[in-house]
Coordinates of C-alpha atoms in Angstrom, one line a residue:
X9 CA 25.1 33.9 -22.7
X10 CA 22.7 33.5 -19.8
X11 CA 20.0 32.2 -22.1
X12 CA 22.5 29.7 -23.6
X13 CA 23.5 28.5 -20.1
X14 CA 19.8 27.9 -19.2
X15 CA 19.2 26.0 -22.4
X16 CA 22.2 23.8 -21.8
X17 CA 20.9 22.8 -18.4
X18 CA 17.5 21.8 -19.5
X19 CA 18.4 18.5 -21.1
X20 CA 20.3 17.5 -18.0
X21 CA 17.2 18.2 -15.9
X22 CA 15.1 16.2 -18.2
X23 CA 17.6 13.3 -18.1
X24 CA 17.5 13.3 -14.3
X25 CA 13.7 13.2 -14.2
X26 CA 13.8 10.3 -16.7
X27 CA 16.3 8.5 -14.7
X28 CA 14.2 8.9 -11.5
X29 CA 11.2 7.5 -13.3
X30 CA 13.3 4.7 -14.8
X31 CA 14.8 3.3 -11.6
X32 CA 11.4 3.6 -9.9
X33 CA 9.9 1.5 -12.6
X34 CA 12.7 -1.1 -12.3
X35 CA 12.2 -1.2 -8.5
X36 CA 8.4 -1.7 -9.0
X37 CA 8.9 -4.5 -11.5
X38 CA 11.5 -6.3 -9.3
X39 CA 9.4 -5.7 -6.2
X40 CA 6.4 -7.4 -7.7
X41 CA 8.4 -10.4 -8.7
X42 CA 9.8 -10.7 -5.2
X43 CA 6.5 -10.3 -3.2
X44 CA 4.7 -12.6 -5.7
X45 CA 7.2 -15.4 -4.9
X46 CA 8.8 -15.4 -8.4
X47 CA 12.1 -14.6 -6.7
X48 CA 12.4 -16.6 -3.4
X49 CA 14.1 -15.5 -0.2
X50 CA 17.8 -16.2 -0.4
X51 CA 17.8 -16.2 -4.2
X52 CA 20.5 -14.1 -5.9
X53 CA 19.4 -11.4 -8.4
X54 CA 21.3 -10.8 -11.6
X55 CA 24.4 -8.6 -11.1
X56 CA 24.1 -5.0 -12.3
X57 CA 26.1 -5.6 -15.4
X58 CA 24.0 -8.5 -16.7
X59 CA 20.7 -6.9 -15.5
X60 CA 21.4 -3.5 -17.0
X61 CA 22.4 -5.1 -20.3
X62 CA 19.3 -7.2 -20.4
X63 CA 17.0 -4.2 -19.6
X64 CA 19.0 -1.8 -21.8
X65 CA 19.3 0.6 -18.9
X66 CA 22.3 2.2 -17.2
X67 CA 24.0 0.4 -14.4
X68 CA 23.3 3.5 -12.3
X69 CA 19.5 3.1 -12.8
X70 CA 19.6 -0.5 -11.9
X71 CA 21.7 0.2 -8.8
X72 CA 19.4 2.9 -7.7
X73 CA 16.4 0.5 -8.1
X74 CA 18.2 -2.0 -5.8
X75 CA 18.7 0.7 -3.2
X76 CA 15.0 1.4 -3.2
X77 CA 14.3 -2.3 -2.6
X78 CA 17.0 -2.5 0.1
X79 CA 15.4 0.5 1.9
X80 CA 12.1 -1.5 1.9
X81 CA 13.8 -4.5 3.3
X82 CA 13.2 -6.7 0.2
X83 CA 16.9 -7.3 -0.8
X84 CA 20.3 -7.3 0.8
X85 CA 23.5 -6.5 -1.0
X86 CA 26.9 -7.8 0.2
X87 CA 30.4 -7.8 -1.2
X88 CA 31.2 -10.9 -3.2
X89 CA 27.8 -12.6 -2.6
X90 CA 25.8 -10.0 -4.6
X91 CA 22.2 -9.0 -4.0
X92 CA 19.9 -11.5 -2.5
X93 CA 16.2 -11.5 -1.7
X94 CA 15.7 -11.0 2.0
X95 CA 13.6 -13.2 4.2
X96 CA 10.0 -12.0 4.4
X97 CA 10.4 -11.2 8.1
X98 CA 12.6 -8.4 7.0
X99 CA 10.2 -6.9 4.4
X100 CA 8.6 -3.6 5.3
X101 CA 5.1 -5.0 4.6
X102 CA 3.4 -1.8 5.7
X103 CA 5.3 0.3 3.2
X104 CA 2.7 1.7 0.8
X105 CA 4.7 0.7 -2.2
X106 CA 5.2 -2.9 -0.9
X107 CA 1.5 -3.1 -0.2
X108 CA 0.6 -2.0 -3.7
X109 CA 3.0 -4.6 -5.2
X110 CA 1.4 -7.4 -3.1
X111 CA -2.0 -6.6 -4.5
X112 CA -0.8 -6.5 -8.1
X113 CA -1.5 -10.3 -7.9
X114 CA -3.4 -12.6 -5.5
X115 CA -1.7 -12.4 -2.1
X116 CA -1.6 -15.6 -0.2
X117 CA -4.3 -16.4 2.2
X118 CA -2.1 -16.0 5.3
X119 CA -0.7 -12.7 4.3
X120 CA -4.2 -11.3 3.5
X121 CA -5.6 -12.6 6.8
X122 CA -2.6 -11.1 8.7
X123 CA -3.2 -7.7 7.2
X124 CA -6.8 -7.6 8.4
X125 CA -5.7 -9.1 11.7
X126 CA -3.5 -6.1 12.2
X127 CA -6.3 -3.7 11.2
X128 CA -8.6 -5.5 13.8
X129 CA -6.0 -4.8 16.5
X130 CA -5.3 -1.2 15.6
X131 CA -8.4 0.5 14.2
X132 CA -11.1 -0.5 16.8
X133 CA -8.9 0.8 19.6
X134 CA -8.2 4.0 17.6
X135 CA -11.9 4.4 17.2
X136 CA -12.4 4.0 21.0
X137 CA -9.9 6.7 21.7
X138 CA -11.3 8.9 19.0
X139 CA -14.7 8.8 20.6
X140 CA -13.1 10.2 23.8
X141 CA -10.7 12.7 22.2
X142 CA -12.0 13.9 18.9
X143 CA -12.4 17.5 18.1
X144 CA -15.0 19.3 16.0
X145 CA -12.4 19.5 13.3
X146 CA -12.0 15.7 13.3
X147 CA -15.8 15.3 13.1
X148 CA -16.0 17.7 10.2
X149 CA -13.2 15.8 8.3
X150 CA -14.9 12.5 8.8
X151 CA -18.3 13.9 7.8
X152 CA -16.8 15.4 4.7
X153 CA -15.2 12.1 3.9
X154 CA -18.5 10.2 4.3
X155 CA -20.1 12.8 1.9
X156 CA -17.4 12.2 -0.6
X157 CA -17.8 8.4 -0.4
X158 CA -21.6 8.8 -0.9
X159 CA -21.2 11.2 -3.8
X160 CA -18.5 9.3 -5.7
X161 CA -18.8 5.7 -4.5
X162 CA -15.8 3.4 -4.0
X163 CA -15.8 2.5 -7.7
X164 CA -13.8 5.6 -8.5
X165 CA -10.6 7.1 -7.2
X166 CA -12.3 10.2 -5.7
X167 CA -14.5 7.9 -3.5
X168 CA -11.6 5.8 -2.5
X169 CA -9.6 8.9 -1.5
X170 CA -12.5 10.0 0.6
X171 CA -12.5 6.6 2.3
X172 CA -8.8 7.0 3.1
X173 CA -9.5 10.5 4.5
X174 CA -12.1 9.0 6.8
X175 CA -9.6 6.5 8.3
X176 CA -6.8 9.1 8.4
X177 CA -9.1 11.5 10.4
X178 CA -10.1 8.7 12.7
X179 CA -6.4 7.8 13.5
X180 CA -5.6 11.4 14.1
X181 CA -8.6 11.8 16.3
X182 CA -7.2 9.1 18.6
X183 CA -4.8 11.7 19.9
X184 CA -2.0 9.1 19.9
X185 CA 0.9 10.1 17.7
X186 CA 2.1 6.5 17.2
X187 CA -1.3 5.5 16.0
X188 CA -1.4 8.5 13.7
X189 CA 2.0 7.5 12.3
X190 CA 0.3 4.4 10.8
X191 CA -1.9 6.6 8.6
X192 CA -0.1 6.1 5.3
X193 CA 0.0 2.3 5.9
X194 CA -3.6 2.0 6.9
X195 CA -4.6 4.3 4.0
X196 CA -2.7 2.1 1.6
X197 CA -4.2 -1.1 3.0
X198 CA -7.7 0.4 2.7
X199 CA -7.1 1.7 -0.8
X200 CA -5.5 -1.5 -2.2
X201 CA -7.9 -3.9 -0.7
X202 CA -10.8 -1.8 -2.0
X203 CA -9.4 -1.9 -5.5
X204 CA -8.6 -5.6 -5.1
X205 CA -12.2 -6.4 -4.2
X206 CA -13.5 -4.7 -7.4
X207 CA -11.0 -6.1 -9.9
X208 CA -13.4 -8.6 -11.4
X209 CA -16.8 -7.2 -10.6
X210 CA -18.4 -4.3 -8.7
X211 CA -18.6 -4.3 -4.9
X212 CA -21.4 -6.7 -3.8
X213 CA -22.1 -4.6 -0.7
X214 CA -22.1 -0.9 0.1
X215 CA -19.7 -0.3 3.0
X216 CA -20.9 3.2 3.6
X217 CA -23.4 2.3 6.4
X218 CA -20.5 0.6 8.3
X219 CA -18.5 3.9 8.2
X220 CA -21.6 5.9 9.2
X221 CA -22.0 3.7 12.3
X222 CA -18.4 4.4 13.3
X223 CA -18.9 8.1 12.8
X224 CA -22.1 8.2 14.7
X225 CA -20.6 6.5 17.7
X226 CA -17.5 8.8 17.7
X227 CA -19.7 11.9 17.3
X228 CA -21.8 10.7 20.3
X229 CA -18.7 10.1 22.4
X230 CA -19.6 6.4 22.9
X231 CA -16.2 4.7 23.1
X232 CA -17.6 1.2 23.4
X233 CA -20.0 1.6 20.5
X234 CA -17.2 3.1 18.4
X235 CA -14.8 0.3 19.1
X236 CA -17.5 -2.3 18.2
X237 CA -18.6 -0.5 15.1
X238 CA -15.0 -0.3 13.8
X239 CA -14.3 -4.0 14.6
X240 CA -17.5 -4.9 12.6
X241 CA -16.3 -2.6 9.7
X242 CA -12.9 -4.3 9.4
X243 CA -14.5 -7.8 9.8
X244 CA -17.0 -7.1 7.0
X245 CA -14.2 -5.6 4.8
X246 CA -12.2 -8.9 5.4
X247 CA -15.2 -11.0 4.4
X248 CA -15.8 -8.9 1.3
X249 CA -12.2 -9.3 0.3
X250 CA -12.1 -13.1 0.8
X251 CA -15.3 -13.5 -1.2
X252 CA -13.7 -11.7 -4.1
X253 CA -10.8 -14.1 -4.2
X254 CA -10.0 -16.0 -7.4
X255 CA -7.8 -19.1 -7.8
X256 CA -4.2 -18.2 -7.5
X257 CA -2.6 -17.1 -10.7
X258 CA 0.8 -18.0 -11.8
X259 CA 3.5 -15.4 -10.7
X260 CA 4.7 -13.2 -13.5
X261 CA 7.7 -14.4 -15.5
X262 CA 11.0 -13.0 -14.5
X263 CA 12.7 -13.1 -17.8
X264 CA 12.5 -9.4 -18.3
X265 CA 14.5 -8.6 -15.1

């Protein structure tokens, strides 16, 4: 009897996992359409009956997808008026998922410049603090990350992960818990801009020396040099990204959602 009970629960568990994957996929597809401009702020999305019928999914899966988007500030659901795309000011732009959706296509110039503008505000100051407050553990983490970037290069996932680890260790070394709380957002920005720069051709420039200069300044405890080196790193990353731009592509069709 016990074996039979376990067996009967297995399909339910598989169904739940499938449902989780399904509503995450729907949320991603809708999210890309929203951040790419295919669905404009204020536009009403299909109601769950129409949408679920078109997608051949359950209403529950579609409803859960909308909840994911609402939690990220992309949509608002109200009685009688339905679900509308939120104004961009309400979007959680630093959410790692939202950032990944933005870089699925060509982000507009202002949004891209604004992302790097934020990095220029945050990361050089974090580097300055890190030079004053870093521990030996932080230096080891950053050194290991540099070694990983050198060994793998940013053309592969392992190298990009090492790059993210470098920036994460630096933010933590600042000793400021609010700066450290930006780790997932900064890591996502670093990862997706790096992928974006290489989508058509290999990187034109090796950014490893930029990272090495930041590390050397932090290891030496030179706050001014660390701040300047990080500002230069972010500026060069911005230039690399803008040089890799291609003419804006047409947003994806929304007929499937």
